[in-house]
PDB file of N, CA and C in Angstrom:
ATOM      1  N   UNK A   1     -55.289 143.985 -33.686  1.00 57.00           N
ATOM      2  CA  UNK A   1     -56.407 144.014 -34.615  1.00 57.00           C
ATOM      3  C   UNK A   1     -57.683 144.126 -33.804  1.00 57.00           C
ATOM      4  N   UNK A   2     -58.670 145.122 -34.149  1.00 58.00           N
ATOM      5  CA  UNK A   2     -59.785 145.084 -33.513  1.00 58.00           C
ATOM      6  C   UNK A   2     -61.408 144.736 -34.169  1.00 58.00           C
ATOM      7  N   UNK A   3     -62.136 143.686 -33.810  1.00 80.00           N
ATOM      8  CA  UNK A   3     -63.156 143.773 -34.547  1.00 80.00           C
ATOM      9  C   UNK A   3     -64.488 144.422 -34.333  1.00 80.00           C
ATOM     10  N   UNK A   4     -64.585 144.984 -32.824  1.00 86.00           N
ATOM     11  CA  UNK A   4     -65.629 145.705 -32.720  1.00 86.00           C
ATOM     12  C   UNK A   4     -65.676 147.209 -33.011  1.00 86.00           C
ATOM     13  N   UNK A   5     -66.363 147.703 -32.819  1.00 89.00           N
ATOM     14  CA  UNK A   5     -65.951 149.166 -33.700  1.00 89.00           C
ATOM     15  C   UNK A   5     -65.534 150.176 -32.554  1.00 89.00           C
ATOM     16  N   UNK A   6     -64.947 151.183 -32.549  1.00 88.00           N
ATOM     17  CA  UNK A   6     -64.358 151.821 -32.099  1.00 88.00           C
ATOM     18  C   UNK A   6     -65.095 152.206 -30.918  1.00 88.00           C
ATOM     19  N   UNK A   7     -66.450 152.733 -31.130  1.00 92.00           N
ATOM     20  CA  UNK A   7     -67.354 153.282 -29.722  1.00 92.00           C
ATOM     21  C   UNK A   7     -67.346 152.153 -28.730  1.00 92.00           C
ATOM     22  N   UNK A   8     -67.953 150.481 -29.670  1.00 92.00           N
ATOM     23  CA  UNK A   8     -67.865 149.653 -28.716  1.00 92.00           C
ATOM     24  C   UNK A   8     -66.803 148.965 -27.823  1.00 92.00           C
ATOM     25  N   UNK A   9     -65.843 149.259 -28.325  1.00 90.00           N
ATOM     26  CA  UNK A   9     -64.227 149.267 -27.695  1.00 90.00           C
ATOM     27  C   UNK A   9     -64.036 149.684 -26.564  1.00 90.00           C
ATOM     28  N   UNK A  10     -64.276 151.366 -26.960  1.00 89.00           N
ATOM     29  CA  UNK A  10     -64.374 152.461 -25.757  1.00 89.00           C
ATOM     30  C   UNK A  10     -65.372 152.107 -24.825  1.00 89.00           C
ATOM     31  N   UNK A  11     -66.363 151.180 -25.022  1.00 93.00           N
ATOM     32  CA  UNK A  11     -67.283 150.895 -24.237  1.00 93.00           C
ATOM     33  C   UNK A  11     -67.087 149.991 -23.144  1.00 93.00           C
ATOM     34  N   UNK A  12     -66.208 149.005 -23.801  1.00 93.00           N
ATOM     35  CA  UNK A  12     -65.624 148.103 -23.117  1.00 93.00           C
ATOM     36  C   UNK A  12     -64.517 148.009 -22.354  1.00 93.00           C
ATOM     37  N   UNK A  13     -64.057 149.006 -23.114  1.00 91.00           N
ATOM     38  CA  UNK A  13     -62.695 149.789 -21.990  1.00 91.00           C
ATOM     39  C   UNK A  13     -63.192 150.622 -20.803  1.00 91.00           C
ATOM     40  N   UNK A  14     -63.803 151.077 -21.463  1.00 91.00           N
ATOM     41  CA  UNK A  14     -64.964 151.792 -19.882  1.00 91.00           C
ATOM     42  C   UNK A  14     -65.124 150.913 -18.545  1.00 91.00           C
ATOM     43  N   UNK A  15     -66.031 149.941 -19.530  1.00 93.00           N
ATOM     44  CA  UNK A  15     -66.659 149.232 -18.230  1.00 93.00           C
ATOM     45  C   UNK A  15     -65.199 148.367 -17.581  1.00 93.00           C
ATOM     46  N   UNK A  16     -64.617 148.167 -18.227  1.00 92.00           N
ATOM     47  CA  UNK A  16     -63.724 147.196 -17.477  1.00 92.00           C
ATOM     48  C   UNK A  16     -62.207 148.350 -17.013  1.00 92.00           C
ATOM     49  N   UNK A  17     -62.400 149.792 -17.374  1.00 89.00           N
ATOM     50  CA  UNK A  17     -61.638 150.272 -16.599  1.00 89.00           C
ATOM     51  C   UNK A  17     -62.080 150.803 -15.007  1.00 89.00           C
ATOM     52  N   UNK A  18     -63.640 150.408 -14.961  1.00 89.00           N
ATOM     53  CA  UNK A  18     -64.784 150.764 -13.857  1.00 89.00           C
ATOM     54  C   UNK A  18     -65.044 150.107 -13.443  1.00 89.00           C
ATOM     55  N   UNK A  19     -64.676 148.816 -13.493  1.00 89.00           N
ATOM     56  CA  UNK A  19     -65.674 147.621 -13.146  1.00 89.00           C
ATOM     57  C   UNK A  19     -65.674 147.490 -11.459  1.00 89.00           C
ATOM     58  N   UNK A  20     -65.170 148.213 -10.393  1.00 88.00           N
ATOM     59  CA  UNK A  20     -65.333 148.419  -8.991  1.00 88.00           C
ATOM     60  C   UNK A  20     -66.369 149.627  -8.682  1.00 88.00           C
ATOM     61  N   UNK A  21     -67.424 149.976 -10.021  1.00 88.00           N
ATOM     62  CA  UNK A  21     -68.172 151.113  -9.859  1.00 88.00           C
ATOM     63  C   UNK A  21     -69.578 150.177  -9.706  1.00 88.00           C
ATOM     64  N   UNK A  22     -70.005 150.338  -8.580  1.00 90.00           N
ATOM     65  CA  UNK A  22     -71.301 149.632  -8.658  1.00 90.00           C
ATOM     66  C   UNK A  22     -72.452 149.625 -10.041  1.00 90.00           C
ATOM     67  N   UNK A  23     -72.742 150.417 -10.658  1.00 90.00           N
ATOM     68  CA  UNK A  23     -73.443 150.942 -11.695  1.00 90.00           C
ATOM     69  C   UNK A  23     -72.500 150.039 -13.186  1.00 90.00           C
ATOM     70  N   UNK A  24     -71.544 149.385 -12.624  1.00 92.00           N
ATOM     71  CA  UNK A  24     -70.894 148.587 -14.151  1.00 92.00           C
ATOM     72  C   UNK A  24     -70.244 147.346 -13.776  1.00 92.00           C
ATOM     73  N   UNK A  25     -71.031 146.532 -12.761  1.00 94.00           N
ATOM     74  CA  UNK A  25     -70.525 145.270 -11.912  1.00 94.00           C
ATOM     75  C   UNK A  25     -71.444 144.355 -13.152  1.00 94.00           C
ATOM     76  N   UNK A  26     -72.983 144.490 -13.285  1.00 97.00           N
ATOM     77  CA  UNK A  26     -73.695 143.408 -14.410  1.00 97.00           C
ATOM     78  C   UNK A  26     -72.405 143.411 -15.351  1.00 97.00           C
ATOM     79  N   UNK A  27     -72.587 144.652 -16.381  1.00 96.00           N
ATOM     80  CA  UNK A  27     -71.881 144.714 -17.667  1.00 96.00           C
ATOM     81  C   UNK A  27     -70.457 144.365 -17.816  1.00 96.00           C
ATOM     82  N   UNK A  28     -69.857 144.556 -16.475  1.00 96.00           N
ATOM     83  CA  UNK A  28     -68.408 143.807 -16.363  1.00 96.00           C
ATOM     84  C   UNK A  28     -68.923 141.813 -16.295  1.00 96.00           C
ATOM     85  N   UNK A  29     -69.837 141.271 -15.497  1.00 97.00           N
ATOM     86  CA  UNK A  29     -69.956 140.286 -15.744  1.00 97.00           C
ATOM     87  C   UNK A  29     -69.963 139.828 -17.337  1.00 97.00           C
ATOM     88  N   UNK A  30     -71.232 140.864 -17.933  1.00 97.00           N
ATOM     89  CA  UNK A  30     -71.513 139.763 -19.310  1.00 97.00           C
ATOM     90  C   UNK A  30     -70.026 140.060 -20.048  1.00 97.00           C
ATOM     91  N   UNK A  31     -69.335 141.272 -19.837  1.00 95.00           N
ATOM     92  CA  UNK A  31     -68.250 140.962 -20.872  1.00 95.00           C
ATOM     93  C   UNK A  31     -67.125 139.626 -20.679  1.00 95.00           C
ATOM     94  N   UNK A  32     -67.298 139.504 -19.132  1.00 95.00           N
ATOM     95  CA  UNK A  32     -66.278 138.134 -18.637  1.00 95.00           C
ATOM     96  C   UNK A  32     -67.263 136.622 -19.140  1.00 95.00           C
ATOM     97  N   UNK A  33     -68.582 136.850 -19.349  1.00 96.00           N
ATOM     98  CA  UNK A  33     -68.927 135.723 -19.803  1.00 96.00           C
ATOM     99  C   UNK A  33     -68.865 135.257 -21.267  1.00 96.00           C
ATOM    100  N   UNK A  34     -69.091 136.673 -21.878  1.00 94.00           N
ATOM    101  CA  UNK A  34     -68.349 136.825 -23.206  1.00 94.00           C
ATOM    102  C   UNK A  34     -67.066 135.720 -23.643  1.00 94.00           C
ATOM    103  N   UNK A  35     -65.953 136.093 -22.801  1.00 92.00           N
ATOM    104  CA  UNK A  35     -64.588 135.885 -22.974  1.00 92.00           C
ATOM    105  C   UNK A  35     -64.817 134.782 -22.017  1.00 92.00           C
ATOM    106  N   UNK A  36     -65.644 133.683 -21.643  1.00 94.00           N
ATOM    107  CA  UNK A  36     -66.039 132.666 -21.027  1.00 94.00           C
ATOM    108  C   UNK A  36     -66.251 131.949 -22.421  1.00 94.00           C
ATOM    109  N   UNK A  37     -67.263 132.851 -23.567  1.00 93.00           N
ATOM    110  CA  UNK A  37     -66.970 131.569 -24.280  1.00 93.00           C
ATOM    111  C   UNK A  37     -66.886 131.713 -25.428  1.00 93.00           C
ATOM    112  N   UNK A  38     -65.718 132.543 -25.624  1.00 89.00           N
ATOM    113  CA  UNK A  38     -64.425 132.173 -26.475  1.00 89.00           C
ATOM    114  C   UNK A  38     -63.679 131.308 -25.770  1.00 89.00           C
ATOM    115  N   UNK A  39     -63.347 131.330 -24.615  1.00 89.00           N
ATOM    116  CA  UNK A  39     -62.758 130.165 -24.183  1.00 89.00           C
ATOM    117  C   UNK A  39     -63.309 129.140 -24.188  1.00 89.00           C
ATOM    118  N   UNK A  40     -64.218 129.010 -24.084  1.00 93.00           N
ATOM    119  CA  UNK A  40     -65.123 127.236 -24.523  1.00 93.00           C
ATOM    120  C   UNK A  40     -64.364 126.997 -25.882  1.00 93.00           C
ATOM    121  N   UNK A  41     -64.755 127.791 -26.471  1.00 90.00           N
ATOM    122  CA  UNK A  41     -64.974 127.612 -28.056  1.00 90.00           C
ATOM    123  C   UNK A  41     -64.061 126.925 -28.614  1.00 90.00           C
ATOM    124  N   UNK A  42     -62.710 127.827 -27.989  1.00 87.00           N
ATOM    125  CA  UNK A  42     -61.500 127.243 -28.631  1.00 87.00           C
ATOM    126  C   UNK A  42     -61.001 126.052 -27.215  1.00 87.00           C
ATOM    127  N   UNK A  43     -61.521 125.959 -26.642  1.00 90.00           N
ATOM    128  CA  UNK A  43     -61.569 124.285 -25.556  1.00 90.00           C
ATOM    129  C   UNK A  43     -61.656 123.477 -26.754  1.00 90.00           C
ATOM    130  N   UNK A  44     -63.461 123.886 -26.862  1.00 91.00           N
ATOM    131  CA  UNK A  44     -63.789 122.449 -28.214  1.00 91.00           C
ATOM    132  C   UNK A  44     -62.941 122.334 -29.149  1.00 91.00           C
ATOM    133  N   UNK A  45     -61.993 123.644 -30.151  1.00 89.00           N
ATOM    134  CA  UNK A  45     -61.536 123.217 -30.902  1.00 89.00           C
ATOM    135  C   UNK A  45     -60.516 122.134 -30.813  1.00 89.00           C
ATOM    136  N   UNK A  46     -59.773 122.585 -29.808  1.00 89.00           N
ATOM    137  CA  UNK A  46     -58.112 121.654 -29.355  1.00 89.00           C
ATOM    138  C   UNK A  46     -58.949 120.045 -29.202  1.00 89.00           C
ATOM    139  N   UNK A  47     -60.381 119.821 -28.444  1.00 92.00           N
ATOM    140  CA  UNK A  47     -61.037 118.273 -28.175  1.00 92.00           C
ATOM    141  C   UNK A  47     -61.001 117.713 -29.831  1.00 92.00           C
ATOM    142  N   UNK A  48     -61.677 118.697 -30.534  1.00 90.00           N
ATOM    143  CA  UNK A  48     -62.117 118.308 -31.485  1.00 90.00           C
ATOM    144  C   UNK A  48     -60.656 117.686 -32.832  1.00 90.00           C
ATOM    145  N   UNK A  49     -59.431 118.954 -32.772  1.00 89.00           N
ATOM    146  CA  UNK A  49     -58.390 118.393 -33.347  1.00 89.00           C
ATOM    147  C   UNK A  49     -58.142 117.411 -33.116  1.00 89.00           C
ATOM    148  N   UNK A  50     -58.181 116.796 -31.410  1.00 90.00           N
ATOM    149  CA  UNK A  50     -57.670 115.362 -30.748  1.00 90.00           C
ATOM    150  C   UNK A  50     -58.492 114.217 -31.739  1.00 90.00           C
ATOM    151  N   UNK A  51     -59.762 114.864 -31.438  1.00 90.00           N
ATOM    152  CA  UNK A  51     -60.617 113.403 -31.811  1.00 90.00           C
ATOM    153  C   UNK A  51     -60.372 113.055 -33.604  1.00 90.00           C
ATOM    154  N   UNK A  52     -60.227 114.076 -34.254  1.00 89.00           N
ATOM    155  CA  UNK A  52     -59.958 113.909 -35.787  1.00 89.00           C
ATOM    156  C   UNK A  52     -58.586 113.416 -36.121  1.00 89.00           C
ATOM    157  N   UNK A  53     -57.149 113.845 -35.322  1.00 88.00           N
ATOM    158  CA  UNK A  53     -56.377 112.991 -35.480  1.00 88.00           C
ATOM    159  C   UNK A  53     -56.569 111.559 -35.092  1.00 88.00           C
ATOM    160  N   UNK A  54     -57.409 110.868 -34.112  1.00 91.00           N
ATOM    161  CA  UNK A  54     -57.981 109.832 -33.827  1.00 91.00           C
ATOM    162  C   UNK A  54     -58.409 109.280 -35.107  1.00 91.00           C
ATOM    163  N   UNK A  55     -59.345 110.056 -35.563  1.00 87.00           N
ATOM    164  CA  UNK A  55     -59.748 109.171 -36.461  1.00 87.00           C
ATOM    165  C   UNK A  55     -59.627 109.194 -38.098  1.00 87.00           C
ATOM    166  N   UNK A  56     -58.558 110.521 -38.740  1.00 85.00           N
ATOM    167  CA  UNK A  56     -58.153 110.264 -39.676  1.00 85.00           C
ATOM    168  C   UNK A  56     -56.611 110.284 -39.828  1.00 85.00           C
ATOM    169  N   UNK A  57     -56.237 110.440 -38.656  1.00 87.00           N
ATOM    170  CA  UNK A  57     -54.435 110.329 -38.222  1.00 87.00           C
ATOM    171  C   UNK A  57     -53.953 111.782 -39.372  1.00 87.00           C
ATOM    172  N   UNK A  58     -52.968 111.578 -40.407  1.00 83.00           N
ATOM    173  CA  UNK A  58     -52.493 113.000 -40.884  1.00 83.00           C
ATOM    174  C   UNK A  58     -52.917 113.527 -42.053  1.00 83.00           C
ATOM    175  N   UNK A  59     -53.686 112.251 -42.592  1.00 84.00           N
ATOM    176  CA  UNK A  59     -54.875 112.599 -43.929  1.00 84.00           C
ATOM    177  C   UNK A  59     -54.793 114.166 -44.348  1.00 84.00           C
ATOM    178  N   UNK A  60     -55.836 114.019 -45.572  1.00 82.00           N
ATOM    179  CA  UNK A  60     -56.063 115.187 -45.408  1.00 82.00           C
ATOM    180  C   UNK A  60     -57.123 115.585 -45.160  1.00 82.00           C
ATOM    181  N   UNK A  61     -57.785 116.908 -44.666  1.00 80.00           N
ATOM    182  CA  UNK A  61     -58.854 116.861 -44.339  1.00 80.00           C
ATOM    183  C   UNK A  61     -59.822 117.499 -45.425  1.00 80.00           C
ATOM    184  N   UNK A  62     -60.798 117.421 -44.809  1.00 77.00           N
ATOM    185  CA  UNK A  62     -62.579 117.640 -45.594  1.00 77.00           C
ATOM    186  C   UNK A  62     -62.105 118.999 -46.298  1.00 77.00           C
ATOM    187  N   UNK A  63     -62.730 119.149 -47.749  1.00 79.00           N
ATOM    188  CA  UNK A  63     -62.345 120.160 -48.168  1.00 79.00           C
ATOM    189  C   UNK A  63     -61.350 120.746 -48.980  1.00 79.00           C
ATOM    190  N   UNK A  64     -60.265 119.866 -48.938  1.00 79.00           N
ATOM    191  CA  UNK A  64     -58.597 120.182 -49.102  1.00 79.00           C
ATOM    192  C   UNK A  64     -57.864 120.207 -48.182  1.00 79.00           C
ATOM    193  N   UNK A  65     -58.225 120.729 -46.905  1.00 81.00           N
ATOM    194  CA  UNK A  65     -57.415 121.168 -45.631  1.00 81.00           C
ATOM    195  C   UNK A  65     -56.301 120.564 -45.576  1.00 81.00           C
ATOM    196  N   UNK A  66     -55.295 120.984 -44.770  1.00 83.00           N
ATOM    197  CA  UNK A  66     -54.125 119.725 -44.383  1.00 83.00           C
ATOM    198  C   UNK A  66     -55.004 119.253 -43.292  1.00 83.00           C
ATOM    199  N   UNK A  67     -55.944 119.097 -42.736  1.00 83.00           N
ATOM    200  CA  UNK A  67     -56.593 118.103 -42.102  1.00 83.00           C
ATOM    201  C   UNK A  67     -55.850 118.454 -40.526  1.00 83.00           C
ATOM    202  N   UNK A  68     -55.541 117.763 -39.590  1.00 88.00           N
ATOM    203  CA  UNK A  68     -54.709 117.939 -38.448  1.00 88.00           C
ATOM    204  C   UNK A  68     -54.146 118.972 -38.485  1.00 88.00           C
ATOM    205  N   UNK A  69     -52.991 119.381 -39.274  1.00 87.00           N
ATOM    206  CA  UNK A  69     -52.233 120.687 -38.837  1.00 87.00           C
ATOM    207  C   UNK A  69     -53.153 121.939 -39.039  1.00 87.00           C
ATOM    208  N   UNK A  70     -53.939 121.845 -40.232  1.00 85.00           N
ATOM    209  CA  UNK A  70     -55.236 123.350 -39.747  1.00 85.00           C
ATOM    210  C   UNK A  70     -55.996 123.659 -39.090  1.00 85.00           C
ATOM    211  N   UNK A  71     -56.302 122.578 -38.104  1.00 87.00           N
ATOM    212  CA  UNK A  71     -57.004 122.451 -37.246  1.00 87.00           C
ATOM    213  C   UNK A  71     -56.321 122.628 -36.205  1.00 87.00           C
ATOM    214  N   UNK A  72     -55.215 122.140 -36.025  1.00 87.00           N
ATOM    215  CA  UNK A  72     -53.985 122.414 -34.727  1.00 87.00           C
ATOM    216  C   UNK A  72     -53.914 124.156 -34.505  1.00 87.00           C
ATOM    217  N   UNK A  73     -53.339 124.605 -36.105  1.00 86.00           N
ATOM    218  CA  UNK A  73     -53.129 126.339 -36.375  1.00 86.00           C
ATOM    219  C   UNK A  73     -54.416 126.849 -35.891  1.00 86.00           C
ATOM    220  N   UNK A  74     -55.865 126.542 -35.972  1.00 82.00           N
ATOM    221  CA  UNK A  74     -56.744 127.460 -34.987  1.00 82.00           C
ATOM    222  C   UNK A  74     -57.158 127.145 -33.995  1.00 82.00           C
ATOM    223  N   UNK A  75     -56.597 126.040 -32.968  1.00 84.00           N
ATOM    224  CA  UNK A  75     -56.054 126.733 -31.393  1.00 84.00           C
ATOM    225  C   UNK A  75     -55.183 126.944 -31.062  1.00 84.00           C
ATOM    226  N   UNK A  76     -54.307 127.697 -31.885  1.00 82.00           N
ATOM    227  CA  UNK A  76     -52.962 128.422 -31.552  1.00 82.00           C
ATOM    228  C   UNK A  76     -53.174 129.966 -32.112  1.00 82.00           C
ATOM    229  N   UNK A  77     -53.656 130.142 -32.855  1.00 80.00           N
ATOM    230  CA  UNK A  77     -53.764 131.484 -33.364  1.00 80.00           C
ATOM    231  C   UNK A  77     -54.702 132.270 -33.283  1.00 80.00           C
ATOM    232  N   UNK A  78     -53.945 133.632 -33.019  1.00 78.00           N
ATOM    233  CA  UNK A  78     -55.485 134.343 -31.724  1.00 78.00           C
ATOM    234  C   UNK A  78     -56.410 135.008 -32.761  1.00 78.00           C
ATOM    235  N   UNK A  79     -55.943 134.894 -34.203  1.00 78.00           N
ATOM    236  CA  UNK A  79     -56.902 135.362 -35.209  1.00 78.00           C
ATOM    237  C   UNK A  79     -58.449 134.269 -35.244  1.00 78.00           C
ATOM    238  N   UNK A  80     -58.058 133.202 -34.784  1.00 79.00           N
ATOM    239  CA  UNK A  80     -59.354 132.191 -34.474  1.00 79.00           C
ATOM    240  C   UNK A  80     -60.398 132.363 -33.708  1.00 79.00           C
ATOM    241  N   UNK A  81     -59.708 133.616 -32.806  1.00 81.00           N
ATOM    242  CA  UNK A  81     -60.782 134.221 -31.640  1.00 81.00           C
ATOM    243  C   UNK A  81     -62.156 135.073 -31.980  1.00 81.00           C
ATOM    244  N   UNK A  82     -62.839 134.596 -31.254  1.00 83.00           N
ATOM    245  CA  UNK A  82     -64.352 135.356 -31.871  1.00 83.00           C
ATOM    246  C   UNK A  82     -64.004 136.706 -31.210  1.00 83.00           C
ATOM    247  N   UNK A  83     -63.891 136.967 -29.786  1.00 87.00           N
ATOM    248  CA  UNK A  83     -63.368 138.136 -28.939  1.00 87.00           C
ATOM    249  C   UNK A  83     -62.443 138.635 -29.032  1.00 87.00           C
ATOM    250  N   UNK A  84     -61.324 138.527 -29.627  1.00 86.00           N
ATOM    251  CA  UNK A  84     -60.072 138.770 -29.020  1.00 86.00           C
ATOM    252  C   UNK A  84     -60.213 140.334 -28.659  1.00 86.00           C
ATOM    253  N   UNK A  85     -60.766 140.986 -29.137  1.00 88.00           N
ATOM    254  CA  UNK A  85     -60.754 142.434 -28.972  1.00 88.00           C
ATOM    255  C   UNK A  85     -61.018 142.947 -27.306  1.00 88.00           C
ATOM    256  N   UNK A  86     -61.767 142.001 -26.898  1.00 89.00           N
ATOM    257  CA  UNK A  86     -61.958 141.923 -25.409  1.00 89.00           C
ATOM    258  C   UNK A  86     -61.211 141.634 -24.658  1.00 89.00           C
ATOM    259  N   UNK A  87     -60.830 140.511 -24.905  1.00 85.00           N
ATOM    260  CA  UNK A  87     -59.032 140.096 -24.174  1.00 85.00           C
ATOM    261  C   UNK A  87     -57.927 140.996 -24.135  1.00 85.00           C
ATOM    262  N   UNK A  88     -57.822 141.781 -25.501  1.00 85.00           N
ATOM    263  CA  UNK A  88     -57.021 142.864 -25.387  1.00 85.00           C
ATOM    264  C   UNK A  88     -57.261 144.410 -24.402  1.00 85.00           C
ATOM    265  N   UNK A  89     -58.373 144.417 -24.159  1.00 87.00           N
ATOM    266  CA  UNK A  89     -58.972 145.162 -23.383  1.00 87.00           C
ATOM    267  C   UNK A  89     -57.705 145.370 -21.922  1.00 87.00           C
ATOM    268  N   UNK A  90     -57.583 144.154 -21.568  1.00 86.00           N
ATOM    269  CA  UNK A  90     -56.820 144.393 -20.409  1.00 86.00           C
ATOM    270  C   UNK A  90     -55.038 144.773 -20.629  1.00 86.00           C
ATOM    271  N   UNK A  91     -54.958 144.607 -21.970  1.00 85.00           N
ATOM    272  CA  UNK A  91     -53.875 145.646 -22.687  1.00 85.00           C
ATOM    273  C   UNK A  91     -53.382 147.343 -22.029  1.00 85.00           C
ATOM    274  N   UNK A  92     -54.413 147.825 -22.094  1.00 83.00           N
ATOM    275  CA  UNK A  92     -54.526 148.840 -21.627  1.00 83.00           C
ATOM    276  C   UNK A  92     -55.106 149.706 -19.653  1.00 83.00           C
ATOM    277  N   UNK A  93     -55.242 148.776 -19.355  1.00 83.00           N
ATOM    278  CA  UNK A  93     -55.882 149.024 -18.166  1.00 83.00           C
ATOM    279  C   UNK A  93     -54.312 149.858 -17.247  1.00 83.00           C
ATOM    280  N   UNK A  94     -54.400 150.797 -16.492  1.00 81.00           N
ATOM    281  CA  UNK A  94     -53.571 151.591 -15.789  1.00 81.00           C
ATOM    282  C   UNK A  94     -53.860 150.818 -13.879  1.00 81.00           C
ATOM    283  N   UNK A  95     -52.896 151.430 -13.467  1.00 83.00           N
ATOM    284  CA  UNK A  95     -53.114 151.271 -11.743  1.00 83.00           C
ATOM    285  C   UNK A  95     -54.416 151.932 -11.612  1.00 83.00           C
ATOM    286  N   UNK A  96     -54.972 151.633 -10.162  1.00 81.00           N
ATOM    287  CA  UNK A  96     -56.326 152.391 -10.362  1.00 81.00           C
ATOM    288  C   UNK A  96     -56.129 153.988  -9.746  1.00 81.00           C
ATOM    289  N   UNK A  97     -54.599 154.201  -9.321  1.00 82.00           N
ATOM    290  CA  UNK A  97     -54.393 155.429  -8.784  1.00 82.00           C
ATOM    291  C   UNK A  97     -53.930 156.673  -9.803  1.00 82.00           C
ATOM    292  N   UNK A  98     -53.824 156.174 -11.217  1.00 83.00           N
ATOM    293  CA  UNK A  98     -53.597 157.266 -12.293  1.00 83.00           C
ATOM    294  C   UNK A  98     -55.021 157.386 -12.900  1.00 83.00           C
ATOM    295  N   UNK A  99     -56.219 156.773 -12.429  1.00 82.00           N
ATOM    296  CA  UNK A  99     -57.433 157.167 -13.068  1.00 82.00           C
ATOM    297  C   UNK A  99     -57.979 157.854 -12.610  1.00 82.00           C
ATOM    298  N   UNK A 100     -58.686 158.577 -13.656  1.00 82.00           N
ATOM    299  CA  UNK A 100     -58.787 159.912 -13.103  1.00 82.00           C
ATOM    300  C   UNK A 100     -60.830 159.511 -12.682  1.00 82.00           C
ATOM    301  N   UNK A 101     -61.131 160.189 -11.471  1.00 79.00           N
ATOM    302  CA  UNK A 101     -62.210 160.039 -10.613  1.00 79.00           C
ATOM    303  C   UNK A 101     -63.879 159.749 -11.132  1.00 79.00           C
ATOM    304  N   UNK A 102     -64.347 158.364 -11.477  1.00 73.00           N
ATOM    305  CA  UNK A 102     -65.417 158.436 -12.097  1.00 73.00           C
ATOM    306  C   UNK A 102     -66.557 159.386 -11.482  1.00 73.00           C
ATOM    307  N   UNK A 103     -67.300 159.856 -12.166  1.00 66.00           N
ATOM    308  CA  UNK A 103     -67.963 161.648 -11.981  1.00 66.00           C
ATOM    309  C   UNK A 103     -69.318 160.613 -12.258  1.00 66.00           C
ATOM    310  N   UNK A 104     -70.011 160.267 -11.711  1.00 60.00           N
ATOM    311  CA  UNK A 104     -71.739 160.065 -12.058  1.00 60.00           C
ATOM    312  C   UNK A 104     -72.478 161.085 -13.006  1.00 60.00           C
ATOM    313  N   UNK A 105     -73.151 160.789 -14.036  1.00 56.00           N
ATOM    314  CA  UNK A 105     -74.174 161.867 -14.964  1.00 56.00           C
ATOM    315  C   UNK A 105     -75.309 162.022 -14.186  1.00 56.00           C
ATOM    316  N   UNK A 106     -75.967 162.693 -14.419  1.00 52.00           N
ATOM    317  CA  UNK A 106     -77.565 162.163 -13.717  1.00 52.00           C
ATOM    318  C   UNK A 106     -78.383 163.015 -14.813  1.00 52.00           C
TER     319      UNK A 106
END
């Protein structure tokens, strides 16, 4: 499943099929800081399930929720991911000896 749109995909597949091209070393950073924090994110969630089973054990939760177990299901499920489309990125990446020769524009 992808949520960014197709150009920005290709964009990101770019840079991170280039990212040893001096001219796409920044933009390879921000996309790894990107996917820095989706990984926070879902850190906090798994702290945050801990601390609510703490303190309402298997209740249910705010809302209707099943409380604990829906909260468990989104740090397990990669639909919870703000990025995932980025992570998948490296889905596709080849050896760097079938790519074919980045050409500079000017």
């Amino acid at each position: 499943v992808r949520r960014l749109s197709l150009r920005a995909f290709q964009g990101a597949m770019f840079i991170t099929v280039y990212q040893d091209e001096e001219r796409n070393h920044l933009p390879y950073q921000v996309l790894n800081y990107i996917k820095d924090i989706d990984a926070l994110v879902t850190r906090w969630r798994t702290i945050h399930v801990l601390m609510v089973h703490r303190m309402i054990g298997n209740k249910q939760g705010t809302g209707g929720s099943t409380g604990v177990d829906y909260l468990t299901e989104t740090t397990k499920s990669p639909s919870y991911r703000i990025f995932q489309d980025l992570y998948n990125t490296s889905t596709y990446l080849l050896p760097k000896k079938y790519l074919p020769k980045f050409l500079y524009m000017r």
